[in-house]
Amino acid sequence: MVVKKFAELLGLGVLVVGLGLTLGTWMVTSRMVGDQVAAEQMRGVELMEEKLKLVVEHYEVVLSGVKGLFAASVEVERDDFSDYFNEVDMLGQYPGVYSFTYVSRVQDGDARDFLAGLRQELSEAGLAGQVREELADTPEHYLINYVAYVHELPPVAYGLDLQVDEVRRKVLERARDTGKMTASGPIVIVGPESPGFILSLPIYRNGVAKGTVEERRQALAGWVNAVVLYKDLFERVLAPTEQMEVHVSEGGQLIYDADRDDGYHWHRNLTSRIITVGGREWQLEFLTTKKIVGGVESGLPVIVLLAGVTVSSLLFGMTYALSSAQVRAELIAAGMTSELEKFKRVVENTSEHVMITDKEGQILFANEAAQRTTGYSWTEMQGHTPRLWGKQMPAEFYKKMWHQIKDLKQTFEGELTNKHKNGERYPVWVSISPILGREGQVEYFVGVERDLTREKMAEVSLKQERDTARAIVDTMGEGLIVVDDTYRITRINPEAEGLLGVKSEEVEGQRWSDVIKAYEGDREIPFEKRTFTRVIGSGKTMVTELDADHYYVNRAGRKFPLVSVTAPFTERGIRGAVKVFKDATDEKESKSILRAQASGVLENAGEGIVLTDEKGRITFVNPAFERMTEYVNDEVAGKVFAESFRFYDTYEKLLSPVELADAAAVTARRQEVKVQVESKSGKKVAIVINAAPLRVGDEFRGVVRMIHDWSEDLALQRQKDDFFSIASHELRTPLAVISGNLDTVLAGYGGSKITAGDRQLLRDSETAGDRLISMVNNFLNVSRLDQGRVKITLKEVDGCGVVGGVAKEMKALAQQKGLRLTYVCKKGREKIRADENLLREIVVNLIGNSIKFTQKGGIKLEGGVKAGRLVVRLTDTGIGIAAEKQKLLFQRWQQAMERTLSREGGGTGLGLYISREFARMMGGDLTLVRSSVSKGSVFELTLPIVKKGLAGTKKKAV
Amino acid sequence: MAKVLVVEDEPLVARMMEKALKTDGLEVEVGIMGREGLEKAKNTKPDLVILDIMMPEPDGIEVLEKLKADLETANIPVVILTNLSGKHDRELALSKGAADYWVKKDLNLAELGKRVKTVLEKKNG
């Protein structure tokens, strides 16, 4: 019975212990879990708080950046302002932002003008109608001058006077007085008509907030503001999570709650925080959901679930916290870099030297202009301070300067000297401002410098110029006279005194026309027509040239011709004129001598001379030309040259004026052309016209043509031509008869009644005759080549076709001798530039030669295209050419030297020399590729392929 | 046997061609100068005329024109045999009705007969 009770007790005890243990574990666990959850929640709270603070910092940075814009340049363009913001992911970086604005402080008296100016500026962007005009009843106004919008919403704010609204006014004035970024209380944002607030950063005239409030109020120039919407901001930054939600209030007034309607029941206030934003205090209340808390109290099984949840949330929380820290760091870095990048871009383009250093003076940034002015590149500057080019002033100077900047935290402005990298010293005007951090400590320095070298130099050179001008006027070799608008002499230089025979004291103050009389030829020029009168009257400069025939009569009565330039001048409204003149006696003389000489040349020249003006009209023809054409100057003067005569080409074809393009005028180059001109009596005169453009300075003034009578030359030419034709014909004809008849007899004309001996004799005669024919042909061809008589007409020719044609024609000949003749041409549709006749002759010669010197086998012709040329290769299995003979192969007269000649083969006697010359005349070549005795020879003919069509009609330039 | 008329201004050359053609088995008539050539063409009715261009008045082209204008001689094929190797000259002759145009210096006398026979064969069918 005792045992039973003990067991029960034990069981109970175990149960109790068990329960107790379990309870204990449960309590511990629940506390642990609760702690952990709480801890994780706290981390979430901290995170959100940090995030919000960070965003506010961002705003401060971007606003300071804009402030930098206004400090760096005298004039900020509207576009600069928007550009600054355009590049950035506004919504990404600045959650909640609606717009950024710049507000100008404008005195009442200036307000109207300000708004008018604003309207004009905006009218260019089509926004003029948006400018408001609602001025508050105050001595000064705070007018919105620049706006950069985030969204594409209608601009409503330009010209808005922020004095109109209490809250806005307050924030601006507080910012002004404190010198720090200030936040406003809740306001309704105009536009979206949503609640939000303004962050305002004041901008002072000297860049930095001065000492006292009074000083700040004086120095204030304007504000740069960020307009932020509560909802957008908090939804991004304090977004509610599953476990947490934040409510924000200010001064007891709720400005934001998450407003969720998804059935969560908010139970307890986890914690509250207060953060200061721009001088205002916001209360953040972090609330947690009931679910989590309830989970710990109700039921054991939940613990297990919870434990699992907690562990993972812990893990999650940890990673979250870690990553958030990382994200935070990145955000800060990105924020800073992008601000700098923007600042950089805007400032890059200014011509003023802009630089930013850290508080130790280490250069963080230097714009293009700074690098240019100092001579140091950005890479050279890195790691250094501006002392690199400074240190030119006495030590106290720098001490004072830095005291003002660092200690007094004010902008320093003044002149100092720097040293360029190349050692030169140069003057600059500087403005250096400190950039303060949140607690008012110096973080950075920004310096703007302007190179004064040119300004300083300008001062010096101006004085130099004045001195120089005076010296020039006094010593110049021309006379100089200045008169005022009443024609009284105000200045007369020594040379003028001399020329006119007067002294400046005598004539200053007197009327010019009373002092000196002017003549045109023999007639006195009246006052109204005097140059000074006309110049002062019209305000135009006048030049009196030699042919104007003006004369002055000086005091002594001497009359002298003059050339002059008279120009008007205005100086502060007073008008007068200055004349520079000289005694042109010598020039007039030499001009008439020249004229006489020129006349003489023109009159007596044996060549015809024709002058035409810029329109092609004849202005002059000389006696020689008159003789040639039997027309006199007066008959043709004024007519267009190309239309005044009938011109023919060398083939007696009449050329129309259209074909006679005035090439000399158009191409401004010399032209030489041969034509025939029909004289008055109908005679055709062969002439060579050499035309050159006439220029006076850069102006085209016409064409001068030299006409050479070519008739005699032509006649001589024709005689020579005739000789050649006659020689050819007369030499060849009897030779042909000799050769032909011998042939006929040997071929058995009238039966074979000749003995073997006779036959041999006849054969020898035949051979001799062939040689003679060959030599004659060769001789005539070479002579023609020498004299340039080979007429060559280059056209687009189907090279392969021509060669093939010749090959076909000569096939029979080859076959007669039992030789094969093959031809193959591989090409596309390319044409060559060649003279068809000459080409044929070359090919006939080559094939003929091969047939002649080949006893068995055959001749192979291959055509193809290689490197822009048509290449025709001829290979024969002939007797070949010995190595030492190869050198002489293309020499003149070579074929004539040949001992072994057979009857067959058509004796053109052209010779390889001539064939090659023909080939070269067409831009190609003929070469022996290789040859060996009793093996055969390989020749190659190349000719250029036409890239594009040759020019079409040729105009004769006359 | 086919009959060929040779019209030439040089008697030596004419005789040379005459003998050569006769060796090839052709009957040959000769007309020295254009006028005689025209007469002989009308009188002897050859199967082919070999005509030189470079002759004093009337020159070969004129003779060609007259031959083609005259009904009696219009159908006789006329082959130009000349020293002139220009394309213009060739085209001119062909345009005036010449059946062919042979350049003397490209020609072998021995071939002359063969060529003539070829032309005659073509004409006959």
Short mmCIF file of N, CA and C in Angstrom, two decimals, chain A residues 609-734:
data_model
loop_
_atom_site.label_atom_id
_atom_site.label_comp_id
_atom_site.label_asym_id
_atom_site.label_seq_id
_atom_site.Cartn_x
_atom_site.Cartn_y
_atom_site.Cartn_z
N ILE A 609 45.75 89.19 -129.37
CA ILE A 609 45.42 89.25 -127.95
C ILE A 609 43.96 89.66 -127.84
N VAL A 610 43.21 88.90 -127.04
CA VAL A 610 41.80 89.21 -126.82
C VAL A 610 41.56 89.27 -125.32
N LEU A 611 40.93 90.38 -124.89
CA LEU A 611 40.58 90.50 -123.47
C LEU A 611 39.07 90.45 -123.34
N THR A 612 38.59 89.63 -122.41
CA THR A 612 37.16 89.61 -122.16
C THR A 612 36.92 89.87 -120.68
N ASP A 613 35.72 90.39 -120.41
CA ASP A 613 35.41 90.67 -119.01
C ASP A 613 34.84 89.42 -118.34
N GLU A 614 34.37 89.61 -117.09
CA GLU A 614 33.94 88.42 -116.35
C GLU A 614 32.67 87.79 -116.93
N LYS A 615 32.03 88.49 -117.86
CA LYS A 615 30.85 87.89 -118.48
C LYS A 615 31.19 87.30 -119.84
N GLY A 616 32.45 87.32 -120.20
CA GLY A 616 32.85 86.75 -121.48
C GLY A 616 32.76 87.75 -122.63
N ARG A 617 32.48 89.02 -122.31
CA ARG A 617 32.34 90.00 -123.40
C ARG A 617 33.70 90.58 -123.75
N ILE A 618 33.92 90.80 -125.04
CA ILE A 618 35.21 91.30 -125.51
C ILE A 618 35.38 92.76 -125.08
N THR A 619 36.50 93.04 -124.41
CA THR A 619 36.79 94.43 -124.09
C THR A 619 37.89 94.99 -124.99
N PHE A 620 38.68 94.11 -125.54
CA PHE A 620 39.79 94.60 -126.37
C PHE A 620 40.31 93.49 -127.29
N VAL A 621 40.58 93.85 -128.56
CA VAL A 621 41.33 92.93 -129.42
C VAL A 621 42.45 93.76 -130.06
N ASN A 622 43.62 93.13 -130.19
CA ASN A 622 44.74 93.92 -130.70
C ASN A 622 44.84 93.84 -132.22
N PRO A 623 45.70 94.65 -132.82
CA PRO A 623 45.81 94.70 -134.28
C PRO A 623 46.12 93.33 -134.90
N ALA A 624 46.96 92.53 -134.23
CA ALA A 624 47.30 91.23 -134.82
C ALA A 624 46.05 90.36 -134.96
N PHE A 625 45.21 90.42 -133.95
CA PHE A 625 43.98 89.64 -134.01
C PHE A 625 43.06 90.17 -135.10
N GLU A 626 43.04 91.49 -135.19
CA GLU A 626 42.22 92.11 -136.24
C GLU A 626 42.67 91.61 -137.60
N ARG A 627 43.99 91.52 -137.75
CA ARG A 627 44.51 91.06 -139.05
C ARG A 627 44.11 89.61 -139.32
N MET A 628 44.21 88.80 -138.27
CA MET A 628 43.90 87.37 -138.44
C MET A 628 42.46 87.15 -138.86
N THR A 629 41.58 87.89 -138.18
CA THR A 629 40.17 87.60 -138.40
C THR A 629 39.49 88.57 -139.34
N GLU A 630 40.21 89.63 -139.68
CA GLU A 630 39.67 90.66 -140.57
C GLU A 630 38.51 91.41 -139.96
N TYR A 631 38.37 91.35 -138.61
CA TYR A 631 37.39 92.17 -137.91
C TYR A 631 38.15 93.23 -137.13
N VAL A 632 37.54 94.43 -136.99
CA VAL A 632 38.20 95.46 -136.17
C VAL A 632 37.60 95.45 -134.77
N ASN A 633 38.39 96.04 -133.85
CA ASN A 633 38.01 96.10 -132.43
C ASN A 633 36.57 96.55 -132.24
N ASP A 634 36.21 97.63 -132.90
CA ASP A 634 34.88 98.20 -132.67
C ASP A 634 33.77 97.26 -133.12
N GLU A 635 34.08 96.42 -134.09
CA GLU A 635 33.03 95.52 -134.58
C GLU A 635 32.69 94.45 -133.56
N VAL A 636 33.68 94.08 -132.75
CA VAL A 636 33.46 92.94 -131.87
C VAL A 636 33.40 93.30 -130.38
N ALA A 637 33.80 94.53 -130.06
CA ALA A 637 33.82 94.91 -128.64
C ALA A 637 32.43 94.79 -128.04
N GLY A 638 32.36 94.24 -126.85
CA GLY A 638 31.08 94.14 -126.17
C GLY A 638 30.34 92.85 -126.44
N LYS A 639 30.78 92.12 -127.48
CA LYS A 639 30.08 90.86 -127.77
C LYS A 639 30.75 89.72 -127.03
N VAL A 640 29.98 88.68 -126.81
CA VAL A 640 30.55 87.51 -126.16
C VAL A 640 31.50 86.82 -127.14
N PHE A 641 32.69 86.52 -126.67
CA PHE A 641 33.74 85.99 -127.55
C PHE A 641 33.29 84.74 -128.30
N ALA A 642 32.75 83.79 -127.57
CA ALA A 642 32.40 82.52 -128.19
C ALA A 642 31.32 82.67 -129.24
N GLU A 643 30.57 83.77 -129.14
CA GLU A 643 29.49 83.96 -130.11
C GLU A 643 29.89 84.89 -131.25
N SER A 644 31.06 85.49 -131.12
CA SER A 644 31.41 86.52 -132.10
C SER A 644 31.98 85.96 -133.39
N PHE A 645 32.47 84.73 -133.35
CA PHE A 645 33.09 84.17 -134.55
C PHE A 645 32.57 82.76 -134.77
N ARG A 646 32.81 82.27 -135.99
CA ARG A 646 32.48 80.87 -136.23
C ARG A 646 33.75 80.06 -136.03
N PHE A 647 33.64 79.08 -135.16
CA PHE A 647 34.81 78.23 -134.89
C PHE A 647 34.56 76.83 -135.42
N TYR A 648 35.62 76.22 -135.93
CA TYR A 648 35.52 74.85 -136.42
C TYR A 648 36.58 74.00 -135.73
N ASP A 649 36.30 72.72 -135.60
CA ASP A 649 37.36 71.87 -135.06
C ASP A 649 38.23 71.39 -136.22
N THR A 650 39.23 70.60 -135.91
CA THR A 650 40.19 70.22 -136.94
C THR A 650 39.58 69.31 -138.00
N TYR A 651 38.38 68.82 -137.76
CA TYR A 651 37.73 68.01 -138.79
C TYR A 651 36.72 68.83 -139.58
N GLU A 652 36.85 70.16 -139.46
CA GLU A 652 35.99 71.07 -140.21
C GLU A 652 34.56 71.08 -139.71
N LYS A 653 34.38 70.55 -138.50
CA LYS A 653 33.02 70.57 -137.97
C LYS A 653 32.78 71.88 -137.24
N LEU A 654 31.64 72.50 -137.52
CA LEU A 654 31.32 73.78 -136.90
C LEU A 654 31.00 73.55 -135.42
N LEU A 655 31.64 74.37 -134.59
CA LEU A 655 31.41 74.24 -133.16
C LEU A 655 30.38 75.26 -132.71
N SER A 656 29.39 74.81 -131.94
CA SER A 656 28.39 75.77 -131.47
C SER A 656 28.91 76.47 -130.22
N PRO A 657 28.41 77.68 -129.94
CA PRO A 657 28.87 78.40 -128.75
C PRO A 657 28.67 77.57 -127.49
N VAL A 658 27.66 76.71 -127.51
CA VAL A 658 27.42 75.86 -126.34
C VAL A 658 28.61 74.95 -126.09
N GLU A 659 29.20 74.46 -127.20
CA GLU A 659 30.33 73.56 -127.03
C GLU A 659 31.59 74.30 -126.62
N LEU A 660 31.57 75.62 -126.87
CA LEU A 660 32.75 76.39 -126.51
C LEU A 660 32.58 76.92 -125.10
N ALA A 661 32.75 76.06 -124.13
CA ALA A 661 32.59 76.50 -122.75
C ALA A 661 33.73 77.43 -122.39
N ASP A 662 33.44 78.44 -121.65
CA ASP A 662 34.50 79.37 -121.26
C ASP A 662 35.28 78.74 -120.11
N ALA A 663 36.03 77.74 -120.48
CA ALA A 663 36.66 76.92 -119.45
C ALA A 663 37.63 77.70 -118.58
N ALA A 664 38.31 78.66 -119.19
CA ALA A 664 39.29 79.41 -118.40
C ALA A 664 38.60 80.11 -117.25
N ALA A 665 37.43 80.60 -117.50
CA ALA A 665 36.69 81.29 -116.44
C ALA A 665 36.24 80.31 -115.38
N VAL A 666 35.74 79.20 -115.85
CA VAL A 666 35.16 78.25 -114.91
C VAL A 666 36.22 77.53 -114.09
N THR A 667 37.25 77.07 -114.75
CA THR A 667 38.22 76.28 -114.01
C THR A 667 39.35 77.14 -113.46
N ALA A 668 39.39 78.41 -113.87
CA ALA A 668 40.45 79.31 -113.42
C ALA A 668 41.83 78.73 -113.71
N ARG A 669 41.93 78.01 -114.80
CA ARG A 669 43.24 77.48 -115.17
C ARG A 669 43.52 77.83 -116.60
N ARG A 670 44.77 77.72 -116.96
CA ARG A 670 45.12 78.03 -118.35
C ARG A 670 44.61 76.93 -119.25
N GLN A 671 44.22 77.35 -120.43
CA GLN A 671 43.69 76.38 -121.39
C GLN A 671 44.34 76.63 -122.72
N GLU A 672 44.66 75.54 -123.41
CA GLU A 672 45.19 75.72 -124.76
C GLU A 672 44.37 74.85 -125.68
N VAL A 673 43.91 75.41 -126.76
CA VAL A 673 43.08 74.60 -127.64
C VAL A 673 43.32 74.99 -129.09
N LYS A 674 43.18 73.98 -129.96
CA LYS A 674 43.39 74.24 -131.38
C LYS A 674 42.05 74.23 -132.10
N VAL A 675 41.77 75.32 -132.79
CA VAL A 675 40.53 75.37 -133.57
C VAL A 675 40.83 76.12 -134.86
N GLN A 676 39.77 76.19 -135.66
CA GLN A 676 39.87 77.05 -136.84
C GLN A 676 38.83 78.14 -136.67
N VAL A 677 39.21 79.36 -136.99
CA VAL A 677 38.25 80.45 -136.88
C VAL A 677 38.00 80.98 -138.29
N GLU A 678 36.72 81.31 -138.52
CA GLU A 678 36.39 81.81 -139.86
C GLU A 678 36.56 83.30 -139.88
N SER A 679 37.37 83.79 -140.82
CA SER A 679 37.60 85.23 -140.90
C SER A 679 36.39 85.89 -141.55
N LYS A 680 36.46 87.20 -141.60
CA LYS A 680 35.33 87.94 -142.17
C LYS A 680 35.07 87.52 -143.61
N SER A 681 36.15 87.21 -144.31
CA SER A 681 35.96 86.86 -145.72
C SER A 681 35.69 85.38 -145.93
N GLY A 682 35.53 84.66 -144.86
CA GLY A 682 35.16 83.25 -144.99
C GLY A 682 36.34 82.30 -144.97
N LYS A 683 37.53 82.85 -144.78
CA LYS A 683 38.70 81.98 -144.77
C LYS A 683 38.80 81.28 -143.42
N LYS A 684 39.18 80.04 -143.47
CA LYS A 684 39.35 79.34 -142.19
C LYS A 684 40.81 79.45 -141.76
N VAL A 685 41.02 80.03 -140.58
CA VAL A 685 42.38 80.21 -140.08
C VAL A 685 42.61 79.25 -138.92
N ALA A 686 43.66 78.47 -139.04
CA ALA A 686 43.96 77.53 -137.96
C ALA A 686 44.66 78.29 -136.85
N ILE A 687 44.12 78.26 -135.67
CA ILE A 687 44.71 79.00 -134.55
C ILE A 687 44.85 78.13 -133.31
N VAL A 688 45.80 78.56 -132.45
CA VAL A 688 45.93 77.94 -131.13
C VAL A 688 45.57 79.03 -130.14
N ILE A 689 44.61 78.78 -129.28
CA ILE A 689 44.18 79.77 -128.30
C ILE A 689 44.72 79.36 -126.93
N ASN A 690 45.43 80.30 -126.33
CA ASN A 690 45.96 80.08 -124.99
C ASN A 690 45.25 81.03 -124.06
N ALA A 691 44.39 80.50 -123.19
CA ALA A 691 43.55 81.37 -122.36
C ALA A 691 43.97 81.29 -120.90
N ALA A 692 44.00 82.44 -120.23
CA ALA A 692 44.33 82.45 -118.80
C ALA A 692 43.39 83.42 -118.10
N PRO A 693 42.99 83.08 -116.89
CA PRO A 693 42.08 83.97 -116.18
C PRO A 693 42.82 85.20 -115.67
N LEU A 694 42.12 86.33 -115.61
CA LEU A 694 42.68 87.57 -115.08
C LEU A 694 42.14 87.77 -113.68
N ARG A 695 43.06 88.00 -112.76
CA ARG A 695 42.59 88.22 -111.40
C ARG A 695 43.10 89.54 -110.87
N VAL A 696 42.25 90.23 -110.12
CA VAL A 696 42.74 91.38 -109.37
C VAL A 696 42.51 91.01 -107.91
N GLY A 697 43.60 90.69 -107.25
CA GLY A 697 43.45 90.17 -105.89
C GLY A 697 42.78 88.82 -105.97
N ASP A 698 41.67 88.67 -105.33
CA ASP A 698 40.97 87.40 -105.35
C ASP A 698 39.84 87.38 -106.37
N GLU A 699 39.61 88.52 -106.95
CA GLU A 699 38.46 88.63 -107.85
C GLU A 699 38.79 88.17 -109.24
N PHE A 700 37.87 87.43 -109.82
CA PHE A 700 38.00 87.03 -111.21
C PHE A 700 37.49 88.17 -112.06
N ARG A 701 38.30 88.70 -112.93
CA ARG A 701 37.91 89.88 -113.69
C ARG A 701 37.74 89.62 -115.18
N GLY A 702 38.08 88.43 -115.62
CA GLY A 702 37.94 88.19 -117.06
C GLY A 702 39.03 87.24 -117.53
N VAL A 703 39.17 87.15 -118.84
CA VAL A 703 40.11 86.20 -119.42
C VAL A 703 40.97 86.93 -120.45
N VAL A 704 42.26 86.61 -120.47
CA VAL A 704 43.12 87.12 -121.54
C VAL A 704 43.49 85.95 -122.42
N ARG A 705 43.34 86.13 -123.70
CA ARG A 705 43.65 85.05 -124.65
C ARG A 705 44.73 85.49 -125.61
N MET A 706 45.70 84.59 -125.75
CA MET A 706 46.73 84.81 -126.78
C MET A 706 46.36 83.92 -127.94
N ILE A 707 46.32 84.49 -129.11
CA ILE A 707 45.92 83.71 -130.29
C ILE A 707 47.11 83.58 -131.23
N HIS A 708 47.45 82.34 -131.47
CA HIS A 708 48.61 82.11 -132.32
C HIS A 708 48.14 81.51 -133.65
N ASP A 709 48.59 82.12 -134.73
CA ASP A 709 48.21 81.63 -136.05
C ASP A 709 48.99 80.36 -136.35
N TRP A 710 48.26 79.32 -136.51
CA TRP A 710 48.86 78.01 -136.58
C TRP A 710 48.98 77.52 -138.01
N SER A 711 48.42 78.34 -138.90
CA SER A 711 48.30 77.87 -140.29
C SER A 711 49.59 77.31 -140.84
N GLU A 712 50.64 78.08 -140.65
CA GLU A 712 51.91 77.60 -141.21
C GLU A 712 52.33 76.29 -140.58
N ASP A 713 52.25 76.26 -139.27
CA ASP A 713 52.63 75.02 -138.59
C ASP A 713 51.78 73.88 -139.10
N LEU A 714 50.51 74.20 -139.26
CA LEU A 714 49.59 73.17 -139.70
C LEU A 714 49.97 72.65 -141.07
N ALA A 715 50.30 73.59 -141.93
CA ALA A 715 50.68 73.20 -143.27
C ALA A 715 51.90 72.29 -143.24
N LEU A 716 52.84 72.68 -142.41
CA LEU A 716 54.05 71.87 -142.26
C LEU A 716 53.69 70.48 -141.76
N GLN A 717 52.83 70.51 -140.79
CA GLN A 717 52.36 69.24 -140.21
C GLN A 717 51.77 68.36 -141.30
N ARG A 718 50.92 68.99 -142.08
CA ARG A 718 50.24 68.23 -143.13
C ARG A 718 51.24 67.67 -144.13
N GLN A 719 52.25 68.48 -144.40
CA GLN A 719 53.26 68.00 -145.34
C GLN A 719 53.92 66.75 -144.79
N LYS A 720 54.25 66.80 -143.53
CA LYS A 720 54.90 65.65 -142.93
C LYS A 720 53.98 64.44 -142.96
N ASP A 721 52.73 64.70 -142.66
CA ASP A 721 51.77 63.60 -142.69
C ASP A 721 51.72 63.01 -144.09
N ASP A 722 51.64 63.90 -145.05
CA ASP A 722 51.58 63.43 -146.43
C ASP A 722 52.81 62.59 -146.76
N PHE A 723 53.94 63.08 -146.33
CA PHE A 723 55.17 62.33 -146.61
C PHE A 723 55.05 60.91 -146.11
N PHE A 724 54.56 60.80 -144.89
CA PHE A 724 54.45 59.47 -144.33
C PHE A 724 53.48 58.59 -145.11
N SER A 725 52.37 59.17 -145.49
CA SER A 725 51.42 58.32 -146.22
C SER A 725 52.02 57.95 -147.56
N ILE A 726 52.61 58.94 -148.17
CA ILE A 726 53.20 58.66 -149.49
C ILE A 726 54.28 57.59 -149.34
N ALA A 727 55.15 57.84 -148.37
CA ALA A 727 56.26 56.90 -148.18
C ALA A 727 55.72 55.50 -147.95
N SER A 728 54.76 55.41 -147.07
CA SER A 728 54.18 54.10 -146.78
C SER A 728 53.70 53.44 -148.05
N HIS A 729 52.83 54.18 -148.72
CA HIS A 729 52.19 53.60 -149.89
C HIS A 729 53.21 53.27 -150.97
N GLU A 730 54.03 54.24 -151.27
CA GLU A 730 54.96 54.08 -152.39
C GLU A 730 55.99 52.99 -152.13
N LEU A 731 56.40 52.86 -150.88
CA LEU A 731 57.38 51.82 -150.58
C LEU A 731 56.74 50.44 -150.57
N ARG A 732 55.57 50.43 -150.03
CA ARG A 732 54.97 49.11 -149.82
C ARG A 732 54.44 48.49 -151.11
N THR A 733 53.90 49.33 -151.92
CA THR A 733 53.24 48.77 -153.11
C THR A 733 54.19 47.93 -153.98
N PRO A 734 55.31 48.50 -154.40
CA PRO A 734 56.20 47.66 -155.22
C PRO A 734 56.71 46.42 -154.47
#
